[in-house]
Coordinates of C-alpha atoms in Angstrom, one line a residue:
M1 CA 57.1 -65.3 -77.2
T2 CA 54.2 -63.2 -76.0
S3 CA 55.1 -59.5 -75.2
P4 CA 54.5 -58.4 -71.6
S5 CA 51.4 -56.4 -71.0
P6 CA 51.8 -52.8 -69.7
S7 CA 51.3 -52.3 -66.0
P8 CA 47.6 -51.6 -65.1
S9 CA 48.7 -48.7 -62.9
T10 CA 50.5 -46.9 -65.8
P11 CA 48.2 -45.8 -68.6
P12 CA 49.7 -46.0 -72.1
P13 CA 50.9 -42.7 -73.5
A14 CA 48.4 -41.0 -75.9
P15 CA 49.5 -41.1 -79.5
V16 CA 51.1 -38.0 -80.7
Q17 CA 48.8 -36.2 -83.2
P18 CA 49.9 -34.1 -86.1
R19 CA 49.6 -30.4 -85.4
A20 CA 47.4 -29.9 -88.4
H21 CA 44.7 -32.0 -86.7
Q22 CA 45.0 -30.8 -83.1
G23 CA 42.8 -27.7 -83.7
L24 CA 40.1 -29.7 -85.4
R25 CA 40.0 -32.3 -82.6
T26 CA 40.0 -29.6 -80.0
A27 CA 37.0 -28.1 -81.8
A28 CA 35.4 -31.5 -81.8
C29 CA 35.8 -31.7 -78.0
A30 CA 34.4 -28.2 -77.6
G31 CA 31.4 -29.0 -79.8
A32 CA 30.8 -32.2 -77.9
L33 CA 30.8 -30.3 -74.6
L34 CA 28.6 -27.6 -76.0
L35 CA 26.1 -30.3 -77.1
C36 CA 26.2 -31.7 -73.5
A37 CA 25.5 -28.3 -72.2
H38 CA 22.3 -27.9 -74.3
L39 CA 20.9 -31.4 -73.5
P40 CA 18.5 -30.1 -70.7
A41 CA 16.8 -27.8 -73.3
L42 CA 15.7 -30.7 -75.5
A43 CA 12.6 -32.9 -75.2
Q44 CA 13.0 -36.2 -73.4
S45 CA 13.1 -38.3 -76.6
D46 CA 15.6 -35.9 -78.1
I47 CA 17.7 -36.0 -75.0
E48 CA 17.9 -39.8 -75.1
Q49 CA 18.9 -39.8 -78.8
A50 CA 21.4 -37.1 -78.4
G51 CA 22.8 -38.8 -75.3
A52 CA 23.3 -42.1 -77.2
A53 CA 25.0 -40.2 -80.0
M54 CA 27.1 -38.2 -77.6
A55 CA 28.3 -41.4 -75.8
K56 CA 29.3 -43.0 -79.1
L57 CA 31.2 -39.8 -80.1
I58 CA 33.1 -39.7 -76.8
S59 CA 34.1 -43.3 -77.2
A60 CA 35.2 -42.7 -80.8
L61 CA 37.3 -39.7 -79.6
A62 CA 38.9 -41.8 -77.0
D63 CA 39.7 -44.5 -79.5
Q64 CA 41.4 -41.9 -81.7
G65 CA 43.5 -40.5 -78.9
V66 CA 41.8 -37.1 -78.8
L67 CA 40.6 -37.8 -75.2
S68 CA 42.3 -40.0 -72.7
R69 CA 40.5 -43.0 -71.4
D70 CA 40.2 -41.5 -68.0
K71 CA 38.6 -38.3 -69.2
A72 CA 36.3 -40.3 -71.5
Q73 CA 35.1 -42.4 -68.5
V74 CA 34.5 -39.3 -66.5
L75 CA 32.4 -37.8 -69.2
L76 CA 30.4 -40.9 -69.7
K77 CA 29.8 -41.2 -66.0
D78 CA 28.6 -37.6 -65.8
M79 CA 26.2 -38.3 -68.7
A80 CA 24.8 -41.3 -66.9
T81 CA 24.2 -39.3 -63.6
P82 CA 20.6 -37.9 -63.5
A83 CA 20.5 -34.1 -63.3
T84 CA 19.5 -32.5 -60.0
P85 CA 16.0 -31.1 -60.2
A86 CA 15.9 -27.3 -60.4
S87 CA 14.3 -25.3 -57.6
P88 CA 10.9 -23.7 -58.2
T89 CA 10.8 -20.3 -59.7
A90 CA 9.4 -17.2 -58.0
N91 CA 5.9 -17.8 -59.4
G92 CA 6.0 -21.5 -58.1
A93 CA 6.3 -23.2 -61.6
A94 CA 8.9 -25.9 -61.9
A95 CA 11.8 -25.1 -64.2
N96 CA 11.4 -28.5 -65.9
A97 CA 7.7 -28.2 -66.6
K98 CA 6.6 -29.2 -70.1
P99 CA 5.9 -26.3 -72.5
A100 CA 2.4 -25.4 -73.3
P101 CA 1.0 -26.6 -76.6
G102 CA 2.2 -24.4 -79.5
A103 CA 5.0 -22.9 -77.4
A104 CA 8.5 -22.7 -78.9
V105 CA 11.0 -25.4 -77.8
R106 CA 14.7 -24.5 -77.7
V107 CA 16.8 -27.2 -79.4
G108 CA 20.5 -27.2 -78.9
Y109 CA 22.7 -26.7 -81.9
V110 CA 24.8 -29.6 -83.1
P111 CA 27.9 -28.5 -85.1
Q112 CA 28.2 -29.8 -88.6
F113 CA 31.5 -31.5 -88.1
V114 CA 30.0 -33.5 -85.2
R115 CA 27.2 -34.6 -87.5
D116 CA 29.7 -35.5 -90.2
E117 CA 31.7 -37.5 -87.7
L118 CA 28.6 -39.4 -86.6
K119 CA 27.7 -40.2 -90.2
R120 CA 31.2 -41.4 -91.0
E121 CA 31.1 -43.7 -87.9
L122 CA 27.7 -45.1 -88.9
R123 CA 28.8 -45.7 -92.4
D124 CA 32.0 -47.5 -91.2
D125 CA 30.0 -49.6 -88.9
L126 CA 27.5 -50.6 -91.6
S127 CA 30.4 -51.4 -94.0
K128 CA 32.0 -53.7 -91.4
Q129 CA 28.6 -55.4 -90.7
A130 CA 28.0 -55.8 -94.5
A131 CA 31.5 -57.5 -94.9
R132 CA 30.7 -59.9 -92.0
E133 CA 27.3 -60.8 -93.2
G134 CA 27.9 -60.8 -97.0
W135 CA 25.6 -58.0 -98.0
A136 CA 25.6 -57.0 -101.7
G137 CA 26.1 -53.3 -101.9
P138 CA 25.8 -51.1 -105.0
G139 CA 28.4 -52.2 -107.6
A140 CA 29.3 -55.3 -105.5
V141 CA 27.6 -57.6 -108.0
P142 CA 29.0 -57.6 -111.6
A143 CA 26.5 -56.2 -114.2
W144 CA 26.7 -59.4 -116.3
T145 CA 25.2 -61.5 -113.6
R146 CA 21.9 -59.6 -113.6
G147 CA 20.9 -61.4 -116.8
V148 CA 21.8 -64.8 -115.6
V149 CA 19.1 -67.2 -114.4
I150 CA 20.0 -70.5 -112.7
D151 CA 17.3 -73.2 -112.2
G152 CA 17.1 -76.9 -111.8
D153 CA 15.3 -79.8 -110.2
L154 CA 15.9 -82.9 -108.2
R155 CA 13.7 -86.0 -108.3
V156 CA 14.0 -89.1 -106.1
R157 CA 11.9 -92.0 -107.5
Y158 CA 10.9 -95.5 -106.5
Q159 CA 10.0 -97.5 -109.5
G160 CA 8.5 -101.0 -109.7
D161 CA 8.4 -102.9 -113.0
L162 CA 5.8 -105.7 -112.7
F163 CA 5.8 -108.3 -115.5
A164 CA 2.7 -110.4 -116.2
D165 CA 2.8 -114.2 -116.2
G166 CA 2.9 -115.6 -119.7
N167 CA 5.1 -113.0 -121.3
A168 CA 7.0 -114.2 -124.3
P169 CA 10.8 -113.8 -124.6
A170 CA 11.8 -110.7 -126.5
V171 CA 15.0 -109.6 -128.2
S172 CA 16.7 -106.4 -126.9
V173 CA 17.6 -104.5 -130.1
A174 CA 20.0 -102.1 -128.4
E175 CA 21.9 -104.9 -126.6
T176 CA 22.0 -107.2 -129.6
N177 CA 23.5 -104.4 -131.7
R178 CA 26.0 -103.5 -129.0
N179 CA 27.1 -107.1 -128.3
R180 CA 26.7 -108.3 -132.0
A181 CA 25.0 -111.4 -130.6
V182 CA 21.3 -112.1 -130.0
T183 CA 20.5 -110.8 -126.5
L184 CA 17.2 -111.2 -124.7
A185 CA 15.5 -108.5 -122.7
N186 CA 13.9 -109.1 -119.2
T187 CA 10.3 -109.9 -119.7
S188 CA 9.6 -112.0 -116.5
E189 CA 11.5 -110.9 -113.5
D190 CA 9.9 -108.0 -111.5
R191 CA 12.3 -105.2 -110.7
N192 CA 12.4 -102.6 -107.9
R193 CA 14.6 -99.6 -108.1
F194 CA 15.4 -96.3 -106.5
R195 CA 16.4 -93.7 -109.0
V196 CA 17.6 -90.1 -108.9
R197 CA 17.4 -87.4 -111.5
A198 CA 19.3 -84.1 -110.9
R199 CA 19.4 -81.2 -113.4
I200 CA 20.8 -77.7 -113.3
G201 CA 20.6 -75.2 -116.0
V202 CA 21.9 -71.7 -116.7
T203 CA 20.4 -69.1 -119.1
A204 CA 22.2 -65.9 -119.8
T205 CA 20.4 -63.0 -121.5
L206 CA 23.0 -60.9 -123.2
D207 CA 20.7 -58.2 -124.6
D208 CA 17.3 -57.8 -126.1
N209 CA 18.1 -60.1 -129.0
W210 CA 20.6 -62.7 -127.8
S211 CA 20.7 -65.3 -125.1
V212 CA 22.5 -68.6 -124.4
G213 CA 21.8 -71.6 -122.2
A214 CA 23.3 -74.9 -121.0
R215 CA 22.1 -77.7 -118.7
L216 CA 23.8 -80.5 -116.8
T217 CA 22.0 -83.6 -116.0
T218 CA 22.5 -87.1 -114.5
G219 CA 21.7 -90.1 -116.6
S220 CA 23.2 -92.5 -119.1
A221 CA 25.5 -91.5 -122.0
T222 CA 23.8 -94.2 -124.2
D223 CA 20.1 -93.4 -123.4
P224 CA 18.9 -90.0 -124.8
L225 CA 15.5 -90.4 -123.2
S226 CA 16.2 -90.8 -119.5
S227 CA 18.0 -88.6 -117.0
N228 CA 17.5 -91.2 -114.3
Q229 CA 20.4 -92.6 -112.4
T230 CA 19.7 -96.0 -110.8
L231 CA 20.9 -96.3 -107.2
G232 CA 22.8 -99.4 -105.9
T233 CA 26.1 -99.3 -107.8
Y234 CA 28.5 -99.9 -104.8
G235 CA 28.6 -96.2 -104.2
N236 CA 30.0 -95.4 -107.7
R237 CA 29.6 -91.8 -108.8
F238 CA 26.8 -90.6 -111.0
T239 CA 27.3 -90.0 -114.7
V240 CA 26.8 -86.3 -115.5
A241 CA 26.6 -84.8 -119.0
F242 CA 25.3 -81.7 -120.9
D243 CA 21.9 -82.4 -122.4
R244 CA 21.4 -78.8 -123.5
A245 CA 23.8 -76.1 -125.0
F246 CA 22.2 -73.5 -127.2
V247 CA 22.2 -70.0 -128.5
R248 CA 18.9 -68.1 -129.1
W249 CA 18.3 -65.1 -131.3
R250 CA 15.1 -63.1 -131.0
P251 CA 15.2 -60.1 -133.4
F252 CA 11.7 -59.2 -132.5
E253 CA 9.0 -60.4 -130.1
Q254 CA 7.2 -62.8 -132.4
F255 CA 10.2 -64.6 -133.9
N256 CA 13.1 -66.6 -132.4
A257 CA 15.7 -69.0 -133.7
V258 CA 17.6 -71.5 -131.6
A259 CA 20.7 -73.5 -132.5
G260 CA 22.7 -76.2 -130.8
R261 CA 21.1 -78.7 -128.4
F262 CA 17.8 -77.5 -127.0
G263 CA 14.5 -78.6 -125.5
N264 CA 11.5 -79.8 -127.5
P265 CA 10.3 -77.1 -129.8
W266 CA 7.1 -78.9 -130.9
F267 CA 3.6 -78.7 -129.3
G268 CA 2.8 -82.3 -128.5
T269 CA 2.7 -85.2 -126.0
D270 CA 4.9 -88.2 -125.1
L271 CA 3.0 -90.2 -127.7
V272 CA 5.6 -89.0 -130.3
W273 CA 8.4 -87.4 -128.2
A274 CA 9.6 -88.6 -124.8
N275 CA 9.4 -85.9 -122.1
D276 CA 13.2 -85.8 -121.4
L277 CA 14.3 -85.8 -125.0
S278 CA 16.5 -82.9 -126.3
F279 CA 17.0 -82.0 -129.9
D280 CA 20.1 -81.1 -132.0
G281 CA 20.2 -78.7 -134.8
L282 CA 18.3 -75.5 -135.7
A283 CA 14.7 -74.5 -135.0
L284 CA 12.8 -71.4 -136.2
Q285 CA 9.6 -70.3 -134.6
W286 CA 7.2 -67.5 -135.6
T287 CA 4.2 -66.6 -133.3
P288 CA 2.2 -63.8 -135.0
K289 CA -0.9 -62.3 -133.3
V290 CA -4.3 -63.0 -134.9
G291 CA -6.4 -60.1 -133.9
S292 CA -8.4 -60.6 -130.8
F293 CA -8.6 -64.3 -131.4
G294 CA -5.2 -65.2 -130.0
S295 CA -2.0 -66.2 -131.8
A296 CA -0.7 -68.6 -134.4
F297 CA 2.6 -70.4 -134.4
V298 CA 4.8 -71.9 -137.1
T299 CA 7.9 -74.0 -136.2
A300 CA 10.4 -75.3 -138.7
A301 CA 13.5 -77.4 -137.8
A302 CA 16.4 -79.3 -139.3
M303 CA 17.8 -81.8 -136.8
P304 CA 20.8 -84.1 -137.4
V305 CA 20.0 -87.6 -135.9
Q306 CA 23.4 -89.2 -136.7
E307 CA 26.4 -87.8 -138.5
V308 CA 28.4 -90.5 -140.4
E309 CA 32.1 -89.8 -141.1
L310 CA 32.6 -92.0 -144.1
S311 CA 29.3 -91.4 -145.9
T312 CA 27.1 -88.6 -147.2
A313 CA 24.0 -90.5 -146.1
D314 CA 23.8 -88.7 -142.7
K315 CA 20.5 -89.3 -140.8
W316 CA 18.3 -86.3 -140.4
L317 CA 14.9 -85.2 -139.1
F318 CA 13.1 -82.4 -140.8
G319 CA 9.9 -81.0 -139.3
L320 CA 7.3 -78.4 -139.8
Q321 CA 4.4 -77.6 -137.5
A322 CA 1.7 -74.9 -137.6
G323 CA -1.1 -74.2 -135.2
A324 CA -3.1 -71.6 -133.2
E325 CA -3.8 -70.8 -129.6
A326 CA -6.9 -69.0 -128.3
P327 CA -7.2 -67.9 -124.7
Q328 CA -11.0 -67.6 -125.0
L329 CA -12.0 -70.1 -127.7
F330 CA -15.6 -70.1 -126.4
G331 CA -16.6 -68.6 -123.1
N332 CA -13.7 -69.1 -120.7
V333 CA -12.4 -72.2 -122.4
A334 CA -8.9 -71.9 -123.9
G335 CA -7.8 -74.0 -126.8
K336 CA -4.7 -74.9 -128.7
I337 CA -4.1 -77.0 -131.8
G338 CA -1.1 -78.0 -133.9
L339 CA -0.6 -80.0 -137.1
G340 CA 2.9 -81.3 -137.7
Y341 CA 4.8 -83.2 -140.4
Y342 CA 8.1 -84.9 -139.4
S343 CA 10.2 -86.6 -142.0
Y344 CA 13.2 -88.9 -141.2
R345 CA 15.9 -89.3 -143.8
N346 CA 18.4 -92.2 -144.2
T347 CA 17.1 -94.2 -141.2
V348 CA 16.2 -97.4 -143.0
G349 CA 18.7 -100.2 -142.5
I350 CA 20.7 -101.4 -145.6
T351 CA 22.2 -104.8 -145.9
S352 CA 26.0 -105.0 -146.3
A353 CA 27.3 -106.9 -149.3
P354 CA 29.3 -108.9 -150.2
A355 CA 29.8 -111.3 -147.4
G356 CA 32.1 -110.0 -144.7
S357 CA 31.5 -106.3 -145.7
T358 CA 30.7 -103.7 -143.0
R359 CA 30.1 -100.9 -145.5
N360 CA 26.4 -100.3 -144.5
E361 CA 26.5 -101.2 -140.8
F362 CA 26.2 -97.5 -139.9
T363 CA 22.6 -97.7 -141.1
A364 CA 21.7 -99.6 -137.9
P365 CA 20.1 -97.3 -135.3
A366 CA 22.6 -96.0 -132.7
F367 CA 19.7 -96.2 -130.1
A368 CA 16.5 -98.2 -130.1
Q369 CA 13.9 -99.4 -127.6
K370 CA 11.4 -102.0 -128.9
G371 CA 8.3 -102.4 -131.1
N372 CA 9.4 -101.3 -134.6
T373 CA 9.9 -103.8 -137.5
Y374 CA 13.6 -104.8 -137.6
Y375 CA 15.6 -107.1 -139.8
N376 CA 19.2 -108.3 -139.8
I377 CA 21.5 -106.1 -142.0
S378 CA 24.8 -107.9 -141.2
A379 CA 26.6 -109.7 -143.9
D380 CA 28.0 -112.1 -141.2
P381 CA 25.3 -114.4 -139.9
N382 CA 27.3 -114.9 -136.7
R383 CA 27.4 -111.2 -135.9
P384 CA 23.7 -110.0 -136.2
L385 CA 23.0 -106.3 -136.6
L386 CA 19.4 -105.1 -136.6
G387 CA 18.2 -102.2 -138.8
L388 CA 14.8 -100.5 -139.3
A389 CA 12.7 -102.0 -142.1
S390 CA 10.4 -99.0 -142.6
D391 CA 10.7 -95.3 -143.5
F392 CA 9.1 -92.8 -141.2
S393 CA 7.2 -89.7 -142.3
L394 CA 4.7 -88.7 -139.7
I395 CA 1.5 -86.6 -139.7
N396 CA 0.7 -85.6 -136.2
L397 CA -2.4 -83.7 -134.9
T398 CA -2.4 -82.4 -131.3
G399 CA -5.1 -80.4 -129.5
S400 CA -6.0 -79.3 -126.0
L401 CA -8.9 -77.6 -124.2
T402 CA -8.6 -75.9 -120.8
L403 CA -11.6 -75.1 -118.7
P404 CA -11.0 -72.8 -115.6
L405 CA -12.6 -74.0 -112.4
G406 CA -11.8 -71.2 -109.8
D407 CA -8.2 -71.5 -108.9
K408 CA -8.1 -74.9 -110.6
R409 CA -8.6 -76.1 -114.2
L410 CA -9.7 -79.1 -116.2
V411 CA -7.5 -79.9 -119.2
L412 CA -8.5 -82.3 -122.0
S413 CA -5.9 -83.2 -124.6
G414 CA -5.7 -85.5 -127.5
D415 CA -2.9 -86.6 -129.9
V416 CA -3.0 -88.7 -133.0
V417 CA -0.1 -89.7 -135.4
R418 CA 0.1 -91.8 -138.6
N419 CA 3.3 -92.9 -140.4
M420 CA 2.8 -92.1 -144.0
G421 CA 6.3 -93.5 -144.9
F422 CA 5.4 -97.1 -144.3
D423 CA 5.5 -99.1 -147.6
R424 CA 4.2 -102.6 -147.1
A425 CA 5.9 -104.0 -150.2
D426 CA 9.3 -102.6 -149.3
V427 CA 9.1 -103.7 -145.7
S428 CA 8.0 -107.2 -146.6
R429 CA 10.8 -107.5 -149.2
R430 CA 13.5 -106.4 -146.6
T431 CA 12.3 -108.8 -143.9
G432 CA 11.3 -111.7 -146.1
Q433 CA 7.9 -111.9 -144.5
N434 CA 4.5 -110.5 -145.2
V435 CA 4.3 -107.5 -142.8
D436 CA 0.9 -105.7 -142.4
A437 CA 0.7 -102.0 -141.8
Q438 CA 0.5 -101.0 -138.1
T439 CA 1.0 -97.3 -138.4
L440 CA -1.5 -95.5 -136.2
G441 CA -1.1 -94.1 -132.8
W442 CA -3.4 -92.0 -130.5
Q443 CA -3.8 -90.9 -126.9
L444 CA -6.4 -89.2 -124.8
R445 CA -5.7 -87.5 -121.4
M446 CA -7.6 -85.6 -118.8
A447 CA -6.0 -83.6 -115.9
L448 CA -7.8 -81.8 -113.0
G449 CA -6.4 -79.6 -110.4
H450 CA -4.0 -76.7 -110.1
A451 CA -2.1 -75.6 -113.2
E452 CA 1.2 -76.0 -111.3
V453 CA 1.9 -77.9 -108.1
A454 CA 4.3 -75.4 -106.5
R455 CA 2.9 -74.8 -103.0
L456 CA 1.7 -76.7 -99.9
G457 CA -1.8 -78.1 -100.6
Q458 CA -1.9 -77.7 -104.3
W459 CA -2.8 -80.8 -106.2
Q460 CA -3.4 -82.4 -109.6
V461 CA -4.8 -85.7 -110.8
F462 CA -4.8 -87.2 -114.3
A463 CA -5.8 -90.3 -116.3
G464 CA -5.5 -91.3 -119.9
Y465 CA -5.4 -94.1 -122.5
K466 CA -2.8 -94.7 -125.2
R467 CA -2.5 -96.9 -128.2
L468 CA 0.7 -96.8 -130.3
E469 CA 1.0 -99.4 -133.1
R470 CA 4.2 -101.1 -134.2
D471 CA 5.5 -98.7 -136.9
A472 CA 3.5 -95.6 -136.0
V473 CA 6.6 -93.7 -134.9
P474 CA 10.3 -94.5 -134.4
D475 CA 10.5 -96.4 -131.1
A476 CA 13.7 -94.7 -130.2
F477 CA 12.1 -91.3 -129.4
T478 CA 8.7 -92.1 -127.8
D479 CA 8.0 -92.4 -124.1
G480 CA 10.4 -94.6 -122.2
D481 CA 8.1 -95.5 -119.3
F482 CA 4.9 -96.9 -120.9
R483 CA 5.6 -100.6 -121.3
L484 CA 9.2 -99.7 -120.5
G485 CA 9.5 -97.8 -123.7
G486 CA 8.8 -98.3 -127.4
T487 CA 5.8 -98.9 -129.7
D488 CA 3.4 -101.8 -130.2
A489 CA 1.8 -100.9 -126.8
K490 CA -1.7 -100.1 -125.6
G491 CA -3.1 -99.4 -122.1
Y492 CA -4.0 -96.8 -119.5
F493 CA -2.2 -94.6 -117.1
L494 CA -3.3 -92.5 -114.1
G495 CA -1.8 -90.7 -111.2
G496 CA -1.5 -87.4 -109.3
S497 CA 0.7 -85.1 -107.3
M498 CA 0.4 -83.1 -104.1
G499 CA 2.4 -80.0 -103.0
L500 CA 4.4 -80.5 -99.8
G501 CA 5.9 -77.0 -99.6
K502 CA 7.3 -74.4 -101.9
N503 CA 8.3 -76.1 -105.2
T504 CA 8.2 -79.4 -103.4
S505 CA 5.7 -82.2 -104.3
V506 CA 5.1 -85.9 -104.1
G507 CA 3.7 -87.8 -107.1
L508 CA 2.3 -91.2 -108.0
R509 CA 1.9 -92.8 -111.5
W510 CA 0.5 -96.2 -112.5
L511 CA 1.0 -97.3 -116.1
S512 CA -0.6 -100.5 -117.3
S513 CA 0.2 -101.7 -120.8
D514 CA 0.1 -104.7 -123.1
A515 CA 1.3 -105.6 -126.7
I516 CA -1.0 -104.9 -129.6
S517 CA 0.2 -107.3 -132.4
G518 CA 3.6 -108.7 -131.3
P519 CA 4.4 -111.5 -128.9
P520 CA 2.6 -111.2 -125.5
L521 CA 4.3 -108.7 -123.2
A522 CA 2.3 -107.0 -120.5
V523 CA 4.0 -104.7 -118.0
D524 CA 2.7 -102.6 -115.1
V525 CA 4.9 -99.7 -113.9
V526 CA 4.5 -97.9 -110.6
Q527 CA 6.4 -94.7 -109.9
V528 CA 6.5 -92.7 -106.6
D529 CA 8.3 -89.4 -106.9
L530 CA 9.6 -86.7 -104.6
N531 CA 10.2 -83.6 -106.7
V532 CA 12.1 -80.4 -105.7
R533 CA 12.6 -77.4 -108.0
Y534 CA 14.8 -74.5 -107.4

């Protein structure tokens, strides 16, 4: 039940104040009245400021019970009433005339306890406002959060896969190994998809030497190359997983070591490594200065590809890359070059024997696209299992030149790779056919525009040509968009992007490709992207 309100005609009794505070509050009232008495001696702007402060103080004293509401209303009313002009003095000058320049102006004294009370009230008001509006005051944010950086991006994509007439049927290596039955890939039916990629990462700097990071992303748990989630699954939720989780040690500026799952440590292009690919293992990088020329870099890494529980023949990737970077190679042209050697261990498929054995089935790749030379390693002809026929030891040379053009730039880049691990006799023996060496890959690319499309009106366009022979690189780790992934592909690509706002852009890519030596398979891929970074 609601309590009855007191009668309007009977004011509520003032709260009883402790005797220890009555003298102080009486002095406060006296100081307030003294300040009112001195108001006429102040300049007009000072009078207005003092009046506002005085009104606030009177209201506060009434709230605390020092003054009754009636008395407070009287004082406020008196303050609002204009003062009666003084009569002229004997010499005819007005009493309220402005002082002459340089003349002394008498300013009323404001007692210290009145000023302290005003400061306390102002501080209390600001604290209440900060609580309402969520301000972060000193000490309100924990110290550990100051070294934490959160970033991410969201991409919405339309993708059209356009297959040429006359394409030959093709076996899907991944689906055949998954189903243990020959499964054909789509090579004839055009496909139109909307896709989403969402990523969010956290990096925490612990001190000058240590940092950690992790990233969540959409995508498939069986495809390490793509973070895309295709829409149109009856409203089913996205698959989300960690694609990075690492610790980094930087004992001094020119050296760092990273362990766990991390981004691509190599200088290169998507000719060898897909853009969304992350790496497991340990990588060390040294970047010494080279006088006024620029800097060098050396990167060494040991990366597990597949750990096998019941065998010591785990699959590994070992890599070493060295290079140099010059901000002024000649004139204003900057240059960068890197030479790498990447060796895969225990990735060749081994046939299981005798019949019915599954001992060596782990040598089949856990993920594959298309293009490499494969052969059936299963001991059971009714349950095919495809394994790689060639070893892979890659020599890779990558270079770029950057020419500034005002606030824009022209970038020319080239990439060439050769597989030194291909042995024609071994591959032919494993497959039972005479297999020629198709082990070279190269790419040229040109980009013009702003270095980064991060604001409204910024733009960039690019074009290039790629040729990647059948066994030049493992098809599992190269670009997944050109000819819908894999090797044995040649063709051109072009596109561009335009800034729509802060960290927001729209992009267009067209990739046109065909087979080099395998069965006919020509695919055009068009991608329209809306990208947002934060």
